Structure formats: C-alpha cells, structure tokens
Short mmCIF file of C-alpha atoms in Angstrom, two decimals:
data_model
loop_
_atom_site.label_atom_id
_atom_site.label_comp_id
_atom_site.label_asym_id
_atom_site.label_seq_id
_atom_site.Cartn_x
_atom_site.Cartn_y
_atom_site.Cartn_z
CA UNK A 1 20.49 -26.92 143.18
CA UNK A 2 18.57 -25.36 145.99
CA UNK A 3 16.72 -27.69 147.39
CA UNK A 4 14.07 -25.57 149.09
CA UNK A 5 13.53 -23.50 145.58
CA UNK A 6 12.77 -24.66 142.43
CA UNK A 7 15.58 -24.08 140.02
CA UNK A 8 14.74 -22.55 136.32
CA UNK A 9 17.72 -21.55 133.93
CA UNK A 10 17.65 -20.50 130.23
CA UNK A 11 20.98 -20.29 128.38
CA UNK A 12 22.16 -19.85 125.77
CA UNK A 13 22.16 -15.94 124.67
CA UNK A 14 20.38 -15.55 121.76
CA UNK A 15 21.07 -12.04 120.76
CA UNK A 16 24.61 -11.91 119.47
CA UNK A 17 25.48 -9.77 117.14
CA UNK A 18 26.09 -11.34 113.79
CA UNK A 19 23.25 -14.32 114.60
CA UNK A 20 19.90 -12.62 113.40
CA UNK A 21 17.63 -14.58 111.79
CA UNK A 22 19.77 -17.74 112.57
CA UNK A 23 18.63 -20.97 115.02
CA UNK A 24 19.79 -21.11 118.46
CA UNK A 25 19.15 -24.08 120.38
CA UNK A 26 17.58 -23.30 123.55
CA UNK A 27 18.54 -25.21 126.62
CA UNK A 28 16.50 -25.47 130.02
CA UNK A 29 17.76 -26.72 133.05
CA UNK A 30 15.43 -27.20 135.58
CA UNK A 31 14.25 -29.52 138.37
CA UNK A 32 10.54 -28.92 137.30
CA UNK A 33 8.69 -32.35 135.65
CA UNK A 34 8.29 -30.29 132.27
CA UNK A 35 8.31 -26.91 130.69
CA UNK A 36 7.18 -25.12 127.98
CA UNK A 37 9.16 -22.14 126.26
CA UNK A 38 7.40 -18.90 124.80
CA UNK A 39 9.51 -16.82 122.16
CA UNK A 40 7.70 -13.65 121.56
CA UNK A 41 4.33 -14.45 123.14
CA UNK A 42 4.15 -18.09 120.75
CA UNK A 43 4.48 -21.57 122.86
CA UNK A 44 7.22 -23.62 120.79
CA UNK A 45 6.18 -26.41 122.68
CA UNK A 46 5.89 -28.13 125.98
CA UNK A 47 9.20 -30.99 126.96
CA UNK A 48 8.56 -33.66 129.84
CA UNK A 49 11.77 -35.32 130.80
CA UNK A 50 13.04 -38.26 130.64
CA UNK A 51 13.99 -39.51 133.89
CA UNK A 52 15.36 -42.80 132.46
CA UNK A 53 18.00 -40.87 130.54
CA UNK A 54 20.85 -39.69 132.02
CA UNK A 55 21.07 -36.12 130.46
CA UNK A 56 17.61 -35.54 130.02
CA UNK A 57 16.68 -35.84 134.25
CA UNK A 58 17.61 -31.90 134.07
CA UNK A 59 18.22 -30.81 130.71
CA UNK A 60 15.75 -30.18 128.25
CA UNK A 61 16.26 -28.92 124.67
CA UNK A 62 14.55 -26.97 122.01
#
C-alpha cells in the first residue's frame, strides 16, 4: 500500500474467451471504508468492510 494514496484494485479479468454469459466473482481490494461496483452503468451494490474479520479489512467480494 501507498500510504499517501488511496489504493483501488479490481481483479479478476472478466473477459476471457470461452466465459460469456458466465459469473465471475469480482474482487476489490482497497483501503477505502466501502465501495460500490457499477457493471455497465447498473450499481450491483455497495460492501462496507468488516474490520473485525481478518480477510475482509481489505478485501471485498461480489
């Protein structure tokens, strides 16, 4: 982390060949309080973390 900057980071990549139409998990790692993820212009919801769990202080899912 860089501690002066805040620190945003999508993964994984969703367009692979062969995955259309499937369900990719989306990750976000990020040293923001919450976030909310868009896919095509639609909010699929806003995650707060959990600072009392270990991998949720950073890591959010979708």
């Amino acid at each position: 982390w860089n501690k002066n900057e805040h620190t945003i980071h999508l993964l994984p990549h969703w367009t692979w060949t062969g995955r259309e139409g499937q369900v990719t998990p989306v990750y976000c790692y990020t040293d923001y309080p919450s976030a909310e993820l868009f896919v095509n212009g639609k909010s699929q919801g806003r995650i707060t973390k959990n600072k009392d769990s270990r991998l949720d202080r950073y890591r959010l899912r979708w």
